[in-house]
CSV table of C-alpha atoms (C1' of nucleotides) in Angstrom, one decimal:
chain,number,residue,atom,x,y,z
A,23,MET,CA,0.0,-0.1,0.1
A,24,THR,CA,2.9,2.4,-0.4
A,25,GLU,CA,2.4,5.7,-2.7
A,26,PRO,CA,3.0,4.6,-6.7
A,27,ALA,CA,6.2,6.9,-7.4
A,28,ASP,CA,6.0,10.0,-8.9
A,29,PRO,CA,6.1,10.3,-12.7
A,30,PRO,CA,10.0,11.4,-13.6
A,31,ILE,CA,8.9,14.4,-15.0
A,32,PHE,CA,7.0,15.5,-12.1
A,33,ALA,CA,10.0,14.9,-9.9
A,34,LEU,CA,11.7,17.2,-12.2
A,35,LEU,CA,9.6,19.6,-11.8
A,36,THR,CA,9.3,19.5,-8.6
A,37,GLU,CA,13.1,20.1,-8.0
A,38,ILE,CA,13.1,22.7,-10.5
A,39,GLY,CA,10.3,24.4,-8.5
A,40,ILE,CA,12.5,24.2,-5.3
A,41,ILE,CA,15.5,25.5,-6.9
A,42,GLU,CA,13.7,28.4,-8.1
A,43,HIS,CA,12.1,29.4,-5.0
A,44,LEU,CA,15.6,29.4,-3.4
A,45,ALA,CA,17.3,31.2,-6.1
A,46,ARG,CA,14.4,33.6,-6.1
A,47,ASN,CA,15.0,34.2,-2.1
A,48,ARG,CA,18.8,34.6,-2.6
A,49,ALA,CA,18.7,37.4,-5.3
A,50,GLU,CA,15.7,39.1,-3.9
A,51,ARG,CA,17.6,40.0,-0.8
A,52,ALA,CA,20.9,41.1,-2.9
A,53,LEU,CA,18.9,43.6,-4.8
A,54,PRO,CA,19.5,47.4,-4.3
A,55,GLU,CA,16.8,48.6,-1.7
A,56,GLY,CA,13.3,48.6,-3.2
A,57,LEU,CA,13.9,46.7,-6.3
A,58,ARG,CA,11.9,43.5,-6.9
A,59,LEU,CA,13.2,40.8,-8.7
A,60,SER,CA,10.2,41.6,-11.4
A,61,HIS,CA,11.7,45.1,-11.7
A,62,PHE,CA,14.8,44.0,-12.4
A,63,VAL,CA,13.8,41.5,-14.8
A,64,VAL,CA,12.3,44.2,-16.6
A,65,LEU,CA,15.4,46.4,-16.8
A,66,ASN,CA,17.5,43.7,-17.8
A,67,HIS,CA,15.3,42.7,-20.2
A,68,LEU,CA,15.5,46.3,-21.9
A,69,VAL,CA,19.6,46.6,-21.8
A,70,ARG,CA,20.0,43.2,-23.2
A,71,LEU,CA,17.2,43.0,-25.8
A,72,GLY,CA,17.2,46.9,-26.5
A,73,ASP,CA,14.2,49.3,-25.2
A,74,GLY,CA,11.7,51.3,-26.6
A,75,ARG,CA,9.5,48.3,-26.6
A,76,SER,CA,5.8,48.2,-25.4
A,77,LEU,CA,4.3,47.1,-22.3
A,78,ALA,CA,2.5,43.9,-23.4
A,79,ARG,CA,5.6,42.9,-25.6
A,80,ILE,CA,7.7,42.8,-22.6
A,81,ALA,CA,4.8,41.1,-20.7
A,82,ARG,CA,4.9,38.4,-23.1
A,83,ALA,CA,8.7,38.2,-22.9
A,84,VAL,CA,9.2,38.1,-19.2
A,85,GLN,CA,5.8,36.1,-18.7
A,86,VAL,CA,3.8,38.0,-17.0
A,87,GLU,CA,0.1,39.3,-17.2
A,88,ARG,CA,-0.5,42.7,-18.5
A,89,PRO,CA,-1.7,44.2,-15.1
A,90,ALA,CA,1.0,43.2,-13.1
A,91,MET,CA,3.5,44.4,-16.1
A,92,THR,CA,1.4,48.1,-15.4
A,93,ASN,CA,1.9,47.8,-12.2
A,94,THR,CA,5.9,47.2,-12.6
A,95,ILE,CA,6.5,49.9,-15.3
A,96,GLN,CA,4.3,52.5,-12.9
A,97,LYS,CA,6.8,51.8,-10.2
A,98,LEU,CA,10.0,52.1,-12.3
A,99,GLU,CA,8.9,55.2,-13.7
A,100,ALA,CA,8.1,56.6,-10.0
A,101,ARG,CA,11.8,55.9,-9.4
A,102,GLY,CA,13.3,57.3,-13.1
A,103,LEU,CA,14.5,54.3,-13.9
A,104,VAL,CA,12.5,54.3,-17.1
A,105,ARG,CA,10.5,56.5,-19.1
A,106,GLY,CA,7.4,55.8,-21.0
A,107,ALA,CA,6.3,57.6,-24.1
A,108,PRO,CA,3.0,56.9,-26.6
A,109,ASP,CA,3.7,54.8,-29.4
A,110,PRO,CA,3.7,57.1,-32.5
A,111,ARG,CA,2.6,54.4,-34.8
A,112,ASP,CA,-0.2,52.9,-32.6
A,113,GLY,CA,-2.3,55.1,-30.6
A,114,ARG,CA,-3.1,52.4,-28.0
A,115,GLY,CA,0.5,51.4,-27.6
A,116,LYS,CA,3.1,52.6,-25.1
A,117,LEU,CA,6.8,52.3,-25.2
A,118,VAL,CA,9.1,51.8,-22.6
A,119,PHE,CA,12.5,53.3,-22.9
A,120,LEU,CA,15.5,53.4,-20.4
A,121,THR,CA,17.0,56.3,-18.7
A,122,GLU,CA,20.5,56.7,-17.6
A,123,ALA,CA,19.7,56.0,-14.1
A,124,GLY,CA,17.9,53.0,-15.4
A,125,ARG,CA,20.9,51.6,-16.9
A,126,ALA,CA,23.1,52.4,-14.1
A,127,MET,CA,20.6,50.6,-11.5
A,128,ARG,CA,21.1,47.6,-13.6
A,129,ALA,CA,24.5,47.5,-13.6
A,130,ARG,CA,24.4,47.5,-10.1
A,131,ALA,CA,21.8,45.0,-9.8
A,132,VAL,CA,23.8,42.5,-11.9
A,133,ALA,CA,26.6,43.4,-10.0
A,134,THR,CA,25.4,42.8,-6.6
A,135,MET,CA,23.8,39.5,-7.7
A,136,GLU,CA,26.7,38.1,-9.0
A,137,SER,CA,28.7,38.8,-5.7
A,138,ALA,CA,25.8,37.0,-4.4
A,139,ILE,CA,25.3,33.9,-6.4
A,140,ALA,CA,28.7,33.3,-7.6
A,141,PRO,CA,30.4,32.7,-4.3
A,142,VAL,CA,27.8,29.9,-3.8
A,143,PRO,CA,29.7,26.2,-4.1
A,144,HIS,CA,27.1,24.9,-6.7
A,145,GLY,CA,28.7,21.7,-7.0
A,146,LEU,CA,28.3,22.1,-10.8
A,147,SER,CA,31.0,22.5,-13.4
A,148,ALA,CA,30.7,24.9,-16.3
A,149,PRO,CA,30.7,21.6,-18.7
A,150,GLU,CA,27.8,20.5,-16.7
A,151,ILE,CA,25.8,23.4,-16.8
A,152,GLU,CA,26.2,23.5,-20.4
A,153,ALA,CA,25.1,20.3,-20.5
A,154,LEU,CA,21.8,20.8,-18.4
A,155,LEU,CA,21.2,23.9,-20.6
A,156,ALA,CA,20.0,22.0,-23.5
A,157,PRO,CA,17.6,19.6,-22.3
A,158,LEU,CA,15.9,22.4,-20.0
A,159,ARG,CA,15.5,24.7,-23.2
A,160,ARG,CA,13.5,21.6,-24.9
A,161,LEU,CA,11.6,21.3,-21.8
A,162,ARG,CA,10.7,25.0,-21.7
A,163,SER,CA,10.1,25.2,-25.7
A,164,ALA,CA,7.8,22.3,-25.2
A,165,LEU,CA,5.8,24.2,-22.0
A,166,ASP,CA,5.7,27.5,-23.9
A,167,ARG,CA,4.1,25.7,-27.1
A,168,ALA,CA,1.5,23.9,-24.9
A,169,ARG,CA,0.6,27.0,-23.6
A,170,ASP,CA,-0.7,28.1,-26.8
A,171,ALA,CA,-2.1,25.3,-28.0
A,172,ASP,CA,-4.1,24.0,-25.2
A,173,PRO,CA,-6.5,26.7,-24.1
A,174,ASP,CA,-9.2,24.0,-24.8
A,175,LEU,CA,-7.8,20.5,-25.5
A,176,GLN,CA,-9.0,17.1,-26.2
A,177,PRO,CA,-10.5,15.9,-29.2
B,20,MET,CA,30.4,47.6,-26.5
B,21,THR,CA,28.3,44.2,-26.4
B,22,GLU,CA,26.9,43.0,-23.1
B,23,PRO,CA,29.1,40.5,-21.4
B,24,ALA,CA,27.5,37.1,-21.4
B,25,ASP,CA,26.0,36.1,-18.2
B,26,PRO,CA,27.5,33.5,-16.4
B,27,PRO,CA,26.6,30.1,-16.8
B,28,ILE,CA,24.9,29.9,-13.4
B,29,PHE,CA,22.9,32.6,-14.4
B,30,ALA,CA,21.4,31.4,-17.6
B,31,LEU,CA,20.5,28.0,-16.0
B,32,LEU,CA,18.9,29.8,-13.0
B,33,THR,CA,17.1,31.9,-15.7
B,34,GLU,CA,16.0,28.9,-17.7
B,35,ILE,CA,14.8,27.5,-14.2
B,36,GLY,CA,12.7,30.2,-13.3
B,37,ILE,CA,10.9,30.4,-16.8
B,38,ILE,CA,10.1,26.7,-16.6
B,39,GLU,CA,8.8,26.8,-13.1
B,40,HIS,CA,6.2,29.6,-14.1
B,41,LEU,CA,5.2,28.1,-17.0
B,42,ALA,CA,4.7,24.4,-14.9
B,43,ARG,CA,2.9,26.3,-12.1
B,44,ASN,CA,0.6,28.1,-14.5
B,45,ARG,CA,-0.4,24.9,-16.0
B,46,ALA,CA,-0.6,22.9,-12.8
B,47,GLU,CA,-2.6,25.5,-11.2
B,48,ARG,CA,-5.4,25.5,-13.9
B,49,ALA,CA,-5.4,21.9,-13.5
B,50,LEU,CA,-6.3,21.5,-9.9
B,51,PRO,CA,-10.0,21.1,-8.5
B,52,GLU,CA,-11.9,24.4,-8.0
B,53,GLY,CA,-10.6,26.7,-5.5
B,54,LEU,CA,-7.4,24.7,-4.7
B,55,ARG,CA,-4.5,26.3,-4.8
B,56,LEU,CA,-0.7,25.0,-5.9
B,57,SER,CA,0.6,25.9,-2.4
B,58,HIS,CA,-2.8,24.0,-0.9
B,59,PHE,CA,-1.7,20.9,-2.8
B,60,VAL,CA,1.8,21.0,-2.0
B,61,VAL,CA,0.7,20.5,1.7
B,62,LEU,CA,-1.6,17.7,1.1
B,63,ASN,CA,0.6,16.1,-0.9
B,64,HIS,CA,3.8,16.4,1.7
B,65,LEU,CA,1.3,14.9,4.2
B,66,VAL,CA,0.1,12.0,2.2
B,67,ARG,CA,3.7,11.0,1.2
B,68,LEU,CA,5.8,11.7,4.1
B,69,GLY,CA,3.1,11.1,6.8
B,70,ASP,CA,0.5,13.3,9.0
B,71,GLY,CA,0.4,14.5,12.2
B,72,ARG,CA,3.3,17.1,11.4
B,73,SER,CA,4.0,20.7,13.1
B,74,LEU,CA,2.8,23.3,10.9
B,75,ALA,CA,6.2,24.8,11.3
B,76,ARG,CA,7.8,21.7,10.3
B,77,ILE,CA,5.8,21.4,7.2
B,78,ALA,CA,6.3,24.9,6.2
B,79,ARG,CA,10.3,24.2,6.3
B,80,ALA,CA,9.6,21.5,4.1
B,81,VAL,CA,8.0,23.2,1.7
B,82,GLN,CA,9.7,26.3,1.3
B,83,VAL,CA,7.4,28.6,2.6
B,84,GLU,CA,7.5,31.0,5.6
B,85,ARG,CA,5.1,30.4,8.8
B,86,PRO,CA,2.5,33.1,8.2
B,87,ALA,CA,1.9,31.9,4.6
B,88,MET,CA,1.8,28.2,6.3
B,89,THR,CA,-0.9,29.4,8.9
B,90,ASN,CA,-2.9,30.9,6.0
B,91,THR,CA,-2.8,27.8,4.2
B,92,ILE,CA,-3.7,25.5,6.8
B,93,GLN,CA,-6.6,27.5,7.9
B,94,LYS,CA,-8.0,27.5,4.3
B,95,LEU,CA,-7.2,23.9,4.2
B,96,GLU,CA,-9.2,23.4,7.6
B,97,ALA,CA,-12.0,25.3,6.5
B,98,ARG,CA,-12.6,23.1,3.7
B,99,GLY,CA,-12.6,20.1,5.9
B,100,LEU,CA,-9.5,18.7,4.1
B,101,VAL,CA,-7.0,18.7,7.2
B,102,ARG,CA,-7.6,18.9,10.9
B,103,GLY,CA,-5.5,20.8,13.4
B,104,ALA,CA,-5.0,19.3,16.8
B,105,PRO,CA,-2.6,21.0,19.8
B,106,ASP,CA,0.7,18.7,20.0
B,107,PRO,CA,0.3,17.0,23.5
B,108,ARG,CA,4.4,17.1,23.8
B,109,ASP,CA,5.0,21.0,22.9
B,110,GLY,CA,2.2,23.4,24.2
B,111,ARG,CA,2.9,26.0,21.5
B,112,GLY,CA,2.9,23.3,18.7
B,113,LYS,CA,-0.1,22.4,16.3
B,114,LEU,CA,-0.2,19.0,14.5
B,115,VAL,CA,-1.8,19.1,11.2
B,116,PHE,CA,-3.9,15.5,10.2
B,117,LEU,CA,-5.3,14.6,6.8
B,118,THR,CA,-9.0,13.7,6.6
B,119,GLU,CA,-10.5,11.4,4.3
B,120,ALA,CA,-11.7,14.1,2.3
B,121,GLY,CA,-8.1,15.4,2.6
B,122,ARG,CA,-6.9,12.1,1.1
B,123,ALA,CA,-9.6,11.9,-1.6
B,124,MET,CA,-9.2,15.5,-2.7
B,125,ARG,CA,-5.1,14.9,-3.2
B,126,ALA,CA,-5.9,11.6,-5.2
B,127,ARG,CA,-8.1,13.7,-7.2
B,128,ALA,CA,-5.6,16.3,-7.7
B,129,VAL,CA,-2.7,14.0,-8.6
B,130,ALA,CA,-4.9,12.7,-11.4
B,131,THR,CA,-6.0,15.7,-13.0
B,132,MET,CA,-2.5,17.1,-12.8
B,133,GLU,CA,-1.2,14.0,-14.3
B,134,SER,CA,-3.8,14.1,-17.0
B,135,ALA,CA,-2.8,17.7,-17.6
B,136,ILE,CA,1.2,17.4,-17.7
B,137,ALA,CA,1.6,13.7,-18.8
B,138,PRO,CA,0.2,14.8,-22.4
B,139,VAL,CA,2.6,17.3,-22.8
B,140,PRO,CA,5.4,16.3,-25.3
B,141,HIS,CA,8.0,17.8,-23.3
B,142,GLY,CA,10.5,15.9,-25.5
B,143,LEU,CA,12.7,14.4,-22.6
B,144,SER,CA,13.0,10.9,-22.8
B,145,ALA,CA,13.1,9.2,-19.1
B,146,PRO,CA,17.0,8.8,-18.9
B,147,GLU,CA,17.2,11.9,-20.0
B,148,ILE,CA,15.1,13.3,-17.1
B,149,GLU,CA,16.9,10.7,-14.7
B,150,ALA,CA,20.2,12.3,-16.0
B,151,LEU,CA,19.1,16.0,-15.2
B,152,LEU,CA,17.8,15.0,-11.7
B,153,ALA,CA,21.1,14.2,-9.9
B,154,PRO,CA,22.8,17.4,-10.9
B,155,LEU,CA,19.7,19.9,-10.0
B,156,ARG,CA,19.5,18.1,-6.5
B,157,ARG,CA,23.2,19.1,-6.0
B,158,LEU,CA,22.3,22.5,-7.1
B,159,ARG,CA,19.4,22.3,-4.8
B,160,SER,CA,21.6,21.2,-1.9
B,161,ALA,CA,23.9,23.8,-2.1
B,162,LEU,CA,21.4,26.6,-2.4
B,163,ASP,CA,19.7,25.2,0.8
B,164,ARG,CA,23.2,24.9,2.5
B,165,ALA,CA,24.1,28.2,1.5
B,166,ARG,CA,20.6,29.5,2.9
B,167,ASP,CA,21.7,28.8,6.5
B,168,ALA,CA,24.7,29.9,5.9
B,169,ASP,CA,25.1,33.2,4.9
B,170,PRO,CA,22.6,35.2,7.1
B,171,ASP,CA,25.8,37.4,7.1
B,172,LEU,CA,28.5,36.1,5.1
B,173,GLN,CA,31.8,37.2,5.0
B,174,PRO,CA,35.3,36.3,6.3
C,17,DC,C1',-17.6,53.1,-45.6
C,18,DC,C1',-19.0,50.7,-41.6
C,19,DT,C1',-19.2,47.1,-38.6
C,20,DC,C1',-17.2,43.2,-36.2
C,21,DT,C1',-12.9,41.5,-34.1
C,22,DA,C1',-8.8,41.7,-31.7
C,23,DA,C1',-5.2,44.1,-28.9
C,24,DT,C1',-3.3,47.5,-25.7
C,25,DG,C1',-2.9,49.5,-21.2
C,26,DT,C1',-5.6,50.3,-17.3
C,27,DT,C1',-8.5,49.9,-13.3
C,28,DC,C1',-10.7,46.7,-9.5
C,29,DG,C1',-11.2,43.1,-6.2
C,30,DA,C1',-9.4,38.7,-4.3
C,31,DT,C1',-5.6,36.4,-2.9
C,32,DG,C1',-1.1,34.9,-1.5
C,33,DT,C1',3.6,35.6,0.4
C,34,DC,C1',6.4,38.3,3.1
C,35,DG,C1',8.8,40.7,7.1
C,36,DA,C1',8.0,42.3,11.8
C,37,DA,C1',6.1,42.0,15.9
C,38,DC,C1',3.6,39.7,19.8
C,39,DT,C1',2.0,35.8,23.0
C,40,DT,C1',2.7,31.9,24.9
C,41,DT,C1',5.6,27.9,25.7
C,42,DA,C1',10.6,25.4,25.7
C,43,DT,C1',15.4,25.2,26.5
C,44,DT,C1',19.5,26.7,28.2
C,45,DA,C1',22.3,29.2,31.5
C,46,DT,C1',23.5,30.9,35.4
D,12,DA,C1',15.1,27.9,40.9
D,13,DT,C1',15.2,31.9,38.0
D,14,DA,C1',16.3,34.6,34.1
D,15,DA,C1',17.5,34.9,29.3
D,16,DT,C1',17.2,32.7,25.0
D,17,DA,C1',14.5,31.0,21.2
D,18,DA,C1',10.9,28.7,19.2
D,19,DA,C1',6.0,28.0,17.9
D,20,DG,C1',1.8,29.8,16.0
D,21,DT,C1',-0.9,34.3,15.0
D,22,DT,C1',-2.0,39.0,13.3
D,23,DC,C1',-1.0,43.0,10.9
D,24,DG,C1',0.3,45.9,7.2
D,25,DA,C1',2.5,45.9,2.6
D,26,DC,C1',3.0,44.4,-2.1
D,27,DA,C1',2.7,41.8,-6.2
D,28,DT,C1',0.2,38.6,-9.0
D,29,DC,C1',-3.9,37.1,-11.2
D,30,DG,C1',-8.7,37.3,-13.6
D,31,DA,C1',-12.2,39.9,-15.3
D,32,DA,C1',-14.1,43.9,-16.8
D,33,DC,C1',-13.5,48.6,-19.6
D,34,DA,C1',-12.4,52.4,-22.7
D,35,DT,C1',-9.6,53.3,-26.8
D,36,DT,C1',-7.8,52.3,-31.1
D,37,DA,C1',-6.4,48.9,-35.0
D,38,DG,C1',-7.3,45.9,-38.5
D,39,DA,C1',-10.4,42.5,-41.4
D,40,DG,C1',-14.3,41.5,-44.1
D,41,DG,C1',-18.1,42.7,-46.2
DNA sequence: CCTCTAATGTTCGATGTCGAACTTTATTAT
DNA sequence: ATAATAAAGTTCGACATCGAACATTAGAGG
């Protein structure tokens, strides 16, 4: 009468959930005062992929609903880290631009996060990490595709 | 003037964060009405590892702060899925027991979650998943140990 | 040209989580 | 014993996220 073991994919997702939680906590503590991880993610996204993007586009890229992104952008604007401007080509759109302060803050955040995460002896060699990345990317793509696919599934 | 690439461990944690988010959304939709993923996690924990555990102990195991667990347990009690009793051996403690309804609900939730996750073509073979699990468990242990270790770090 | 549908950004209400603080009880040190 | 320290569970206030709903604007079809 023992419990049947979880399917392997369950065990994997459980492990991933725990790691995510631990890493999130750790990263959040490392951030400059008042900066949430979700705020940093947006700054980082804009620095790396380019700013002048619409709110909805950023929301999709960062896997967050639009209302949450509205909130995040408002906080970033209030702190002067980002500047919103109406899209000249789309009357509904709002484009988000980085300010100098925003770029500087992102650089500081990256630095503090690196010094918070890097020294953790994670026990994984660089090649091991590389080896992990490929299958995990496949898993992400699969989940991502399934997301659009199944609003209502079943034949 | 290109951005220096992220350290590999960053890329890994980012990927993990995205997967966690996608999997969480998917799992949450699959759960029986009104049952949160955090609720299910507690039920599942008690079924698998045994009930009659204290609130604080469950909180630690599930990586959640005690106030959140108080909230979760109160919701589960209100739905009759769990029953709380004072610890006879520790006047502060509160032990959490599963009810029959709780076990049944957990079984239903497992079933619906399996039928929601299993059909996703995640593109990973069983041996591949196994190969992923070992290094990820090491990473988790490392982060877990670092959590206690560093309240304030520095030599 | 006009209507219908879809997308954008926002507000609202509900909910979950966290950190801080408090009360009560254990445990440890003196 | 007694005092100091720590742990358990709870409450509180702050905050982020979500889903639903709304006004506005684009775009597609007739």
